[in-house]
PDB file of N, CA, C and O in Angstrom:
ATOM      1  N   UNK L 162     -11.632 -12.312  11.438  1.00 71.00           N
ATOM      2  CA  UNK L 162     -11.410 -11.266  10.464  1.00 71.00           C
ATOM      3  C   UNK L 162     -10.336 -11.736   9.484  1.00 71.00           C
ATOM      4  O   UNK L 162      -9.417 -12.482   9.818  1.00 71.00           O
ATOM      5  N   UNK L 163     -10.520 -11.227   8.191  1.00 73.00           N
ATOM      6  CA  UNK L 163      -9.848 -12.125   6.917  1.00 73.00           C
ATOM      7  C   UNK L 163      -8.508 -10.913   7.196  1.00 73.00           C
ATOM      8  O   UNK L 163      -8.731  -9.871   7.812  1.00 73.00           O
ATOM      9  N   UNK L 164      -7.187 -11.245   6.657  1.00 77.00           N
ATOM     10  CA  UNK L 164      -5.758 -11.133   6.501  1.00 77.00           C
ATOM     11  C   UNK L 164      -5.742  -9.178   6.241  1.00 77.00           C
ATOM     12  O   UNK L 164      -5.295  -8.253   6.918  1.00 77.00           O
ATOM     13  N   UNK L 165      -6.399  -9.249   5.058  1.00 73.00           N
ATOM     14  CA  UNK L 165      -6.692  -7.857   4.467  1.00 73.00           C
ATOM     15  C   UNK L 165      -7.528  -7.192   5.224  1.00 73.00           C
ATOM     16  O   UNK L 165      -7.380  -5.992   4.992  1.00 73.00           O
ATOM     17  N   UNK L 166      -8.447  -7.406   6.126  1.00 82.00           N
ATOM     18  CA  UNK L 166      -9.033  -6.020   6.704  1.00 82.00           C
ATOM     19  C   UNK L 166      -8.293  -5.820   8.067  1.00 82.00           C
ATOM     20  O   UNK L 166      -8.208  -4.761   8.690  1.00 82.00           O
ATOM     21  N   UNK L 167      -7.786  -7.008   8.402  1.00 86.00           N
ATOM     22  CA  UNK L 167      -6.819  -6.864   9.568  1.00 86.00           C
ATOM     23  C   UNK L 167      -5.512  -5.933   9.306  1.00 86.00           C
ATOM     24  O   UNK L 167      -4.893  -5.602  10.317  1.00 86.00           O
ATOM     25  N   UNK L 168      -5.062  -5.510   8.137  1.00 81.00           N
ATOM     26  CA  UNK L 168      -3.950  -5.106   7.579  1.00 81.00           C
ATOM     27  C   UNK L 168      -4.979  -3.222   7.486  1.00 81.00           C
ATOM     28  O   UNK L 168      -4.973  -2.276   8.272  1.00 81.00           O
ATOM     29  N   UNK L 169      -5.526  -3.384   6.484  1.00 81.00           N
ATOM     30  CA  UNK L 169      -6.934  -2.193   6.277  1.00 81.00           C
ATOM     31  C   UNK L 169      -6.854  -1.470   8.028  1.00 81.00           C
ATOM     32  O   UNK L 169      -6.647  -0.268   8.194  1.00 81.00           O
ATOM     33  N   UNK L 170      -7.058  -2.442   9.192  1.00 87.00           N
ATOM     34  CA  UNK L 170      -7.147  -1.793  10.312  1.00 87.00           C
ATOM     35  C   UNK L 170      -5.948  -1.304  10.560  1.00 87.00           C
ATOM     36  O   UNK L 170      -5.979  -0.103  10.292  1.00 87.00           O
ATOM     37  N   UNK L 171      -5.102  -1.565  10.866  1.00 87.00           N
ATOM     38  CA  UNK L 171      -3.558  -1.148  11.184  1.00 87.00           C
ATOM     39  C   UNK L 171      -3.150  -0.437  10.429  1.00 87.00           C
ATOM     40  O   UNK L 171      -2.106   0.189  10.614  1.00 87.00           O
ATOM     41  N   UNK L 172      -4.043  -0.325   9.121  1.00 83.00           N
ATOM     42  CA  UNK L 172      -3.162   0.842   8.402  1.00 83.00           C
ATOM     43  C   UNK L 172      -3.901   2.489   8.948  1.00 83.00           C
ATOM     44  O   UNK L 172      -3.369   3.590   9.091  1.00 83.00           O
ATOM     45  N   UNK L 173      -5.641   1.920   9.192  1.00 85.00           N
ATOM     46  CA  UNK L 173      -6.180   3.351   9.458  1.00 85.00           C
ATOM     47  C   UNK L 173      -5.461   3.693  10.785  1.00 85.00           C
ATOM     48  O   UNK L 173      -5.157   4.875  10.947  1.00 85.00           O
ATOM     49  N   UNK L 174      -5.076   2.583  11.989  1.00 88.00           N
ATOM     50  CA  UNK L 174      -4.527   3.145  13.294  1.00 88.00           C
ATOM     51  C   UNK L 174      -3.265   3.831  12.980  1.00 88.00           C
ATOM     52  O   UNK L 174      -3.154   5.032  13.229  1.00 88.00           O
ATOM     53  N   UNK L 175      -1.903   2.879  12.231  1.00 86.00           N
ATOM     54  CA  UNK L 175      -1.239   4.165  11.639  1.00 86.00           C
ATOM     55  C   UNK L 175      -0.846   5.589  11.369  1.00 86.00           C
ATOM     56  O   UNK L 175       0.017   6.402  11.701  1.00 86.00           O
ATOM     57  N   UNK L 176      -2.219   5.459  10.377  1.00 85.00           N
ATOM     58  CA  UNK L 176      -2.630   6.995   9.927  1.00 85.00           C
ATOM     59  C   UNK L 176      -2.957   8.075  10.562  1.00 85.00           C
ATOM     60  O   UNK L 176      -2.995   9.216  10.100  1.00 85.00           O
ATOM     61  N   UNK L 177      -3.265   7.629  11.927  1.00 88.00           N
ATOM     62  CA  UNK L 177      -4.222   8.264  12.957  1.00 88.00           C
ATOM     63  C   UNK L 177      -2.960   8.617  13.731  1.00 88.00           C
ATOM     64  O   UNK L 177      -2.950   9.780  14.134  1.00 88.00           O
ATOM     65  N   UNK L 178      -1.768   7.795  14.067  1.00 90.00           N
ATOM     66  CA  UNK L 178      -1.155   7.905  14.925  1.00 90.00           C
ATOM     67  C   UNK L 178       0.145   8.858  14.352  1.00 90.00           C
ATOM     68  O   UNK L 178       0.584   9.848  14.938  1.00 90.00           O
ATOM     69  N   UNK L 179       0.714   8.234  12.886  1.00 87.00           N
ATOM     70  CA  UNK L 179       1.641   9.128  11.958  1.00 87.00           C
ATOM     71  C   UNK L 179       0.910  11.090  12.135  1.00 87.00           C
ATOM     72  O   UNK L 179       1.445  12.132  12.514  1.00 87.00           O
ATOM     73  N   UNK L 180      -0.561  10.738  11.609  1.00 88.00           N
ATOM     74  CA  UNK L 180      -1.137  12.359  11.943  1.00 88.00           C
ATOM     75  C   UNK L 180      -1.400  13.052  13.181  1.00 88.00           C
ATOM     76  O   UNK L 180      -1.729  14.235  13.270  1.00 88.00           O
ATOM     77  N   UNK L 181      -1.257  12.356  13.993  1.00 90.00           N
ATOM     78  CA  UNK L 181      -1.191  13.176  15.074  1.00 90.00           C
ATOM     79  C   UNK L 181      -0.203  13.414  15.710  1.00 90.00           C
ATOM     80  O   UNK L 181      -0.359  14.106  16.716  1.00 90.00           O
ATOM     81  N   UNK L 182       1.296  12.892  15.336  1.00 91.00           N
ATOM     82  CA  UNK L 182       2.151  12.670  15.532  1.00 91.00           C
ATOM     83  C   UNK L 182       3.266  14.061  14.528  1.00 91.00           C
ATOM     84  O   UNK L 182       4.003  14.881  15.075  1.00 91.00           O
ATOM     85  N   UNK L 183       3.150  13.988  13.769  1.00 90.00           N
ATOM     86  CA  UNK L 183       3.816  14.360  12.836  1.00 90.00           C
ATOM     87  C   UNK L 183       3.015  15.870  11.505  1.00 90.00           C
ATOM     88  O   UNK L 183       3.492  16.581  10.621  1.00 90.00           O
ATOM     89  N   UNK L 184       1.942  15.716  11.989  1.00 89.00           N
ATOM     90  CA  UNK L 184       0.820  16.612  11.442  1.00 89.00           C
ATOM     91  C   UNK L 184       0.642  16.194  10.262  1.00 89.00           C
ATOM     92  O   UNK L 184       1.463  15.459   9.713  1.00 89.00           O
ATOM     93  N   UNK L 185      -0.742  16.702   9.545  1.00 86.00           N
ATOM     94  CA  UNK L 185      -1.178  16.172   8.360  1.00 86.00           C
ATOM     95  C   UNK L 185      -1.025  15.765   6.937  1.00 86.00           C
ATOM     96  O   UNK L 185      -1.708  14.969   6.293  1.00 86.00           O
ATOM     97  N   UNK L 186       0.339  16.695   6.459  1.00 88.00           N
ATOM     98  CA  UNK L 186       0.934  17.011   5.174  1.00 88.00           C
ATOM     99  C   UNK L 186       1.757  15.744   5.324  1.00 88.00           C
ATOM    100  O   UNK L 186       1.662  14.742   4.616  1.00 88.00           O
ATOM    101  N   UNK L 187       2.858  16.001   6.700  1.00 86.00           N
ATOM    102  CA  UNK L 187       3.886  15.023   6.942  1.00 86.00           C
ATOM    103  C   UNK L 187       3.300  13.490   6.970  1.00 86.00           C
ATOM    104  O   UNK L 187       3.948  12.491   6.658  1.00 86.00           O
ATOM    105  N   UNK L 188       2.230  13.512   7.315  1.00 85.00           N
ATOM    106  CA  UNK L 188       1.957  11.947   7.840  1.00 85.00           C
ATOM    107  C   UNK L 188       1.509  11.313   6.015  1.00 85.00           C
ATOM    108  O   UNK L 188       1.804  10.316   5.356  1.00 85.00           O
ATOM    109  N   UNK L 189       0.705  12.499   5.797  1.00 85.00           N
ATOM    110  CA  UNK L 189      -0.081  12.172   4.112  1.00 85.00           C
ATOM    111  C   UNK L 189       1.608  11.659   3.292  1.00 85.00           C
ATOM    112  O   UNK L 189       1.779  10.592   2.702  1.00 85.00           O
ATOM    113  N   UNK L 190       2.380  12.454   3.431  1.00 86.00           N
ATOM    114  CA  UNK L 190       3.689  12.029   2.306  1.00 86.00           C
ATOM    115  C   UNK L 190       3.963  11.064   2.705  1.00 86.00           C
ATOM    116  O   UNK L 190       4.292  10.324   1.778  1.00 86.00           O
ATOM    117  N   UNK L 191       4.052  10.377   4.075  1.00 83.00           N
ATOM    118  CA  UNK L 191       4.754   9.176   4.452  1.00 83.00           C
ATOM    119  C   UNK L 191       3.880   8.395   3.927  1.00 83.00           C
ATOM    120  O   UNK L 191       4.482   7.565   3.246  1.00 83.00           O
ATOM    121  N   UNK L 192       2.797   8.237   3.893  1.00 82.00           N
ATOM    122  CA  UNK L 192       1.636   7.111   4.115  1.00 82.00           C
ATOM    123  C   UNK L 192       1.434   6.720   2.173  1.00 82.00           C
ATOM    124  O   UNK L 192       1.172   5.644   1.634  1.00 82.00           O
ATOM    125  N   UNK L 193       1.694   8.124   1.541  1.00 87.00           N
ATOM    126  CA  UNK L 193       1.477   7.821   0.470  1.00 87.00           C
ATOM    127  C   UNK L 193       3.048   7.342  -0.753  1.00 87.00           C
ATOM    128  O   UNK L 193       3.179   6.636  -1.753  1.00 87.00           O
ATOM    129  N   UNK L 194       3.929   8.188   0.067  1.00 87.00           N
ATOM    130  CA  UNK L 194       4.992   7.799  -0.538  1.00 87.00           C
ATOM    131  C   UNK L 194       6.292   6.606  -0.247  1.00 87.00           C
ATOM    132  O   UNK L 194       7.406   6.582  -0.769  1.00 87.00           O
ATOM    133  N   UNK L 195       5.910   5.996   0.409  1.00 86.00           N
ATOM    134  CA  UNK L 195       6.527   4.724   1.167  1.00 86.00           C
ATOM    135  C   UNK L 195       5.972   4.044   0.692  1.00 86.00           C
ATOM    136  O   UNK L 195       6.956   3.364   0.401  1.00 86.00           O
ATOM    137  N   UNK L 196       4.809   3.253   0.077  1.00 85.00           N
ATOM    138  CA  UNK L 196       4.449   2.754  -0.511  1.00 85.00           C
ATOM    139  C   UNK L 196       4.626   2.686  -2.172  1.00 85.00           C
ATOM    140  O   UNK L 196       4.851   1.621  -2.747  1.00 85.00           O
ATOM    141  N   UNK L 197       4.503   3.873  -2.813  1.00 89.00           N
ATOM    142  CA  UNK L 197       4.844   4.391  -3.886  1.00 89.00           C
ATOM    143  C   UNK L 197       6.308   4.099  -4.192  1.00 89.00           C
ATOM    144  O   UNK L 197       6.559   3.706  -5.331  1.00 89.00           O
ATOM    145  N   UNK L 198       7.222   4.229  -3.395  1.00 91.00           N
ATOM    146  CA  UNK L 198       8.590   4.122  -3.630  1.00 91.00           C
ATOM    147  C   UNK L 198       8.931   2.635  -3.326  1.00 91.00           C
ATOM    148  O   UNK L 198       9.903   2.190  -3.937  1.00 91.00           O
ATOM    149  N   UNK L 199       8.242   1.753  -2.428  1.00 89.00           N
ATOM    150  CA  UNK L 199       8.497   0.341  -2.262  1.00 89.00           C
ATOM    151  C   UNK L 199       7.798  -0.471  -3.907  1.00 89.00           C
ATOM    152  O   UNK L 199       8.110  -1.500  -4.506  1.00 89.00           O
ATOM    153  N   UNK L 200       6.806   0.553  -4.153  1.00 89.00           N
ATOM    154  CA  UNK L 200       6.392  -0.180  -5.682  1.00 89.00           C
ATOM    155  C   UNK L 200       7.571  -0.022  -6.596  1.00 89.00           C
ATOM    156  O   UNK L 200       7.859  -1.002  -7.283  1.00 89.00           O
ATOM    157  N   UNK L 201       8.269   1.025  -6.703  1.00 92.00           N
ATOM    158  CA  UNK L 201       9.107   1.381  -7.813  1.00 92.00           C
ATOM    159  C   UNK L 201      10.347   0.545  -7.512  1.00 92.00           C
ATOM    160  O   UNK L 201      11.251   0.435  -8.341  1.00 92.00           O
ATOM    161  N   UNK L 202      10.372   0.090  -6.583  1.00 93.00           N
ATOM    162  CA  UNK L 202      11.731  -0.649  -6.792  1.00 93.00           C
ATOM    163  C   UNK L 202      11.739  -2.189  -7.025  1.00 93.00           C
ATOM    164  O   UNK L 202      12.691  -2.969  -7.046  1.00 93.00           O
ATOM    165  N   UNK L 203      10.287  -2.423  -7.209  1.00 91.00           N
ATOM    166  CA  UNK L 203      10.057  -4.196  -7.881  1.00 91.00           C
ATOM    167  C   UNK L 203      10.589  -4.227  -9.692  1.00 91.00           C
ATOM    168  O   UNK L 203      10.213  -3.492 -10.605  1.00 91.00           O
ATOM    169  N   UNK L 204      11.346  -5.104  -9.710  1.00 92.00           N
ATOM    170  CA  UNK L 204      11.587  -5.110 -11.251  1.00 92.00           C
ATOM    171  C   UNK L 204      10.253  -5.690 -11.902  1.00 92.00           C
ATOM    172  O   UNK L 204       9.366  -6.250 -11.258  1.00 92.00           O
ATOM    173  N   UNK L 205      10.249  -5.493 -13.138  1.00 90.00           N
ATOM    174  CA  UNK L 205       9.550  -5.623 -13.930  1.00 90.00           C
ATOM    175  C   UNK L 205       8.252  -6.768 -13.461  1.00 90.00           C
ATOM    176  O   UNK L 205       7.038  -6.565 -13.444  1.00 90.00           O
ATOM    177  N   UNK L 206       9.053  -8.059 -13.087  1.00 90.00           N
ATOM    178  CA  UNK L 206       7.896  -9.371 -12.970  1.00 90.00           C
ATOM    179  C   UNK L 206       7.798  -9.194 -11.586  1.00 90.00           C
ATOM    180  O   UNK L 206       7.119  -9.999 -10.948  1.00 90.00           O
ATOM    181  N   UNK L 207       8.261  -8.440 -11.122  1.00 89.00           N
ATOM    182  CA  UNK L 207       6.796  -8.728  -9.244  1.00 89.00           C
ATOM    183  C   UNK L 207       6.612  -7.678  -9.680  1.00 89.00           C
ATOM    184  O   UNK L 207       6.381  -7.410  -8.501  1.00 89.00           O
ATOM    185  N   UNK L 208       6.374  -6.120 -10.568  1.00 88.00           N
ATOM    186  CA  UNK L 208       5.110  -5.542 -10.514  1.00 88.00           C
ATOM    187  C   UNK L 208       4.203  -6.252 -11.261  1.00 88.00           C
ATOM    188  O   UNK L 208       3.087  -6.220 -10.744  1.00 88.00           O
ATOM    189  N   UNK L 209       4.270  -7.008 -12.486  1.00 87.00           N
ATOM    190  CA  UNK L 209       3.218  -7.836 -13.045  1.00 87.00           C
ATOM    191  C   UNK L 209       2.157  -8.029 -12.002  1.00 87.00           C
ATOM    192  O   UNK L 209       1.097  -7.522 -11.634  1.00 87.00           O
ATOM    193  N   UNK L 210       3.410  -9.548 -11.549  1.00 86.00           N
ATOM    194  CA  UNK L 210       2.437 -10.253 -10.241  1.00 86.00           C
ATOM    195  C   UNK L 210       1.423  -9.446  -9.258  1.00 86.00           C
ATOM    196  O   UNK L 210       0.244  -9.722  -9.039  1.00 86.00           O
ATOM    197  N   UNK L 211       2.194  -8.371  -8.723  1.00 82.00           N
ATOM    198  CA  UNK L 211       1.215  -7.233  -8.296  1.00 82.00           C
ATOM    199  C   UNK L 211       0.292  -6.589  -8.793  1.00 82.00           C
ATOM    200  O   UNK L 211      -0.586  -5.977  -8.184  1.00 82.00           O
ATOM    201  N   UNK L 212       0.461  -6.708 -10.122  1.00 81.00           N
ATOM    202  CA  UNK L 212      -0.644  -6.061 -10.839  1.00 81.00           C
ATOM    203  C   UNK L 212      -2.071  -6.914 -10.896  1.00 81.00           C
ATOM    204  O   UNK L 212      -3.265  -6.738 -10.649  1.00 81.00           O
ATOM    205  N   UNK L 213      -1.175  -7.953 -11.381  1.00 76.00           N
ATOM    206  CA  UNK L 213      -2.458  -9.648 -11.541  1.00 76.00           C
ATOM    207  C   UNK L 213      -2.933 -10.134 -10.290  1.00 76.00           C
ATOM    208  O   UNK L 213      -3.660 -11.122 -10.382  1.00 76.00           O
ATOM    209  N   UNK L 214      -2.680  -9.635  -8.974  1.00 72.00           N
ATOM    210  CA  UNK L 214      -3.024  -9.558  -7.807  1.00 72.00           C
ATOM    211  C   UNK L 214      -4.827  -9.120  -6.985  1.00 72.00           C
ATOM    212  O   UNK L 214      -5.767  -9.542  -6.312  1.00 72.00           O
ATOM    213  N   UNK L 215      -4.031  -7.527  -8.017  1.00 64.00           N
ATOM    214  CA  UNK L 215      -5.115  -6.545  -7.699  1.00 64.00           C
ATOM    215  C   UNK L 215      -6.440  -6.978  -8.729  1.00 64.00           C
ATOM    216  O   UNK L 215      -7.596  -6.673  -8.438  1.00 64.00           O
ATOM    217  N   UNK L 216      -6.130  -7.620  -9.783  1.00 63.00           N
ATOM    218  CA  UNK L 216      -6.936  -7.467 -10.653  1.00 63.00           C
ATOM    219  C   UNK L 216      -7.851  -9.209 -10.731  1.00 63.00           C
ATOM    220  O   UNK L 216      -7.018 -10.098 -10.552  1.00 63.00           O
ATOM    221  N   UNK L 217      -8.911  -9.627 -10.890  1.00 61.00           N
ATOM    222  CA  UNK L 217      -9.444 -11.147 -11.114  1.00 61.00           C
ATOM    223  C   UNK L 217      -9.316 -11.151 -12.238  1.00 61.00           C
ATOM    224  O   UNK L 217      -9.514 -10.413 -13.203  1.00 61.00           O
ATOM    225  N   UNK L 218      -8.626 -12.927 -11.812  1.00 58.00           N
ATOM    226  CA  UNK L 218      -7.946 -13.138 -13.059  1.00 58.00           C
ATOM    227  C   UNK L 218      -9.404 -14.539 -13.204  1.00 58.00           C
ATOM    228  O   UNK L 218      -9.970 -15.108 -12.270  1.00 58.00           O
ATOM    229  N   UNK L 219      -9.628 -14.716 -14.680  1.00 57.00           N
ATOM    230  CA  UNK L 219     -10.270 -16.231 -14.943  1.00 57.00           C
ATOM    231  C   UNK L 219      -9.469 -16.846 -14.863  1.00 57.00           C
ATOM    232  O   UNK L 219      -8.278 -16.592 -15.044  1.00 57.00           O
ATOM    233  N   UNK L 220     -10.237 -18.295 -14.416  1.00 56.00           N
ATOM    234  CA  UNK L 220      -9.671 -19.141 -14.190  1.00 56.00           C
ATOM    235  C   UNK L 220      -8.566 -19.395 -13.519  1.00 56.00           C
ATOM    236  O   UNK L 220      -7.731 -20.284 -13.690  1.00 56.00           O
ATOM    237  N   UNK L 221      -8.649 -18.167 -12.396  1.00 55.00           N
ATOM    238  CA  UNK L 221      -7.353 -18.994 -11.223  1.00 55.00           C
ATOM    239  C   UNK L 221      -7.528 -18.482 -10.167  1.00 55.00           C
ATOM    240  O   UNK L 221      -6.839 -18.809  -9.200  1.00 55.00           O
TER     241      UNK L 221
END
């Protein structure tokens, strides 16, 4: 299994475990805003890079 669906899995077990754990609202803010807030604190050139990540680039 490639890097990313291995990551994809652990995130749905997570989710499963944060929500049953913590109930649905609570687990949804963590899951969505921990991420959200780890984006906002990249300066300017690693969100680029992150951006040019997500996106195919030609020629590279």
């Amino acid at each position: 299994m490639a890097n990313s669906g291995k990551v994809a899995v652990a995130g749905v077990v997570a989710a499963i475990v944060l929500f049953w754990a913590v109930g649905f609202w609570a687990g949804l803010l963590v899951l969505i805003g921990v991420p959200a807030a780890a984006y906002l604190l990249l300066d300017s050139s690693q969100r680029r890079r992150v951006r040019g990540l997500s996106r195919k680039q030609i020629g590279r």
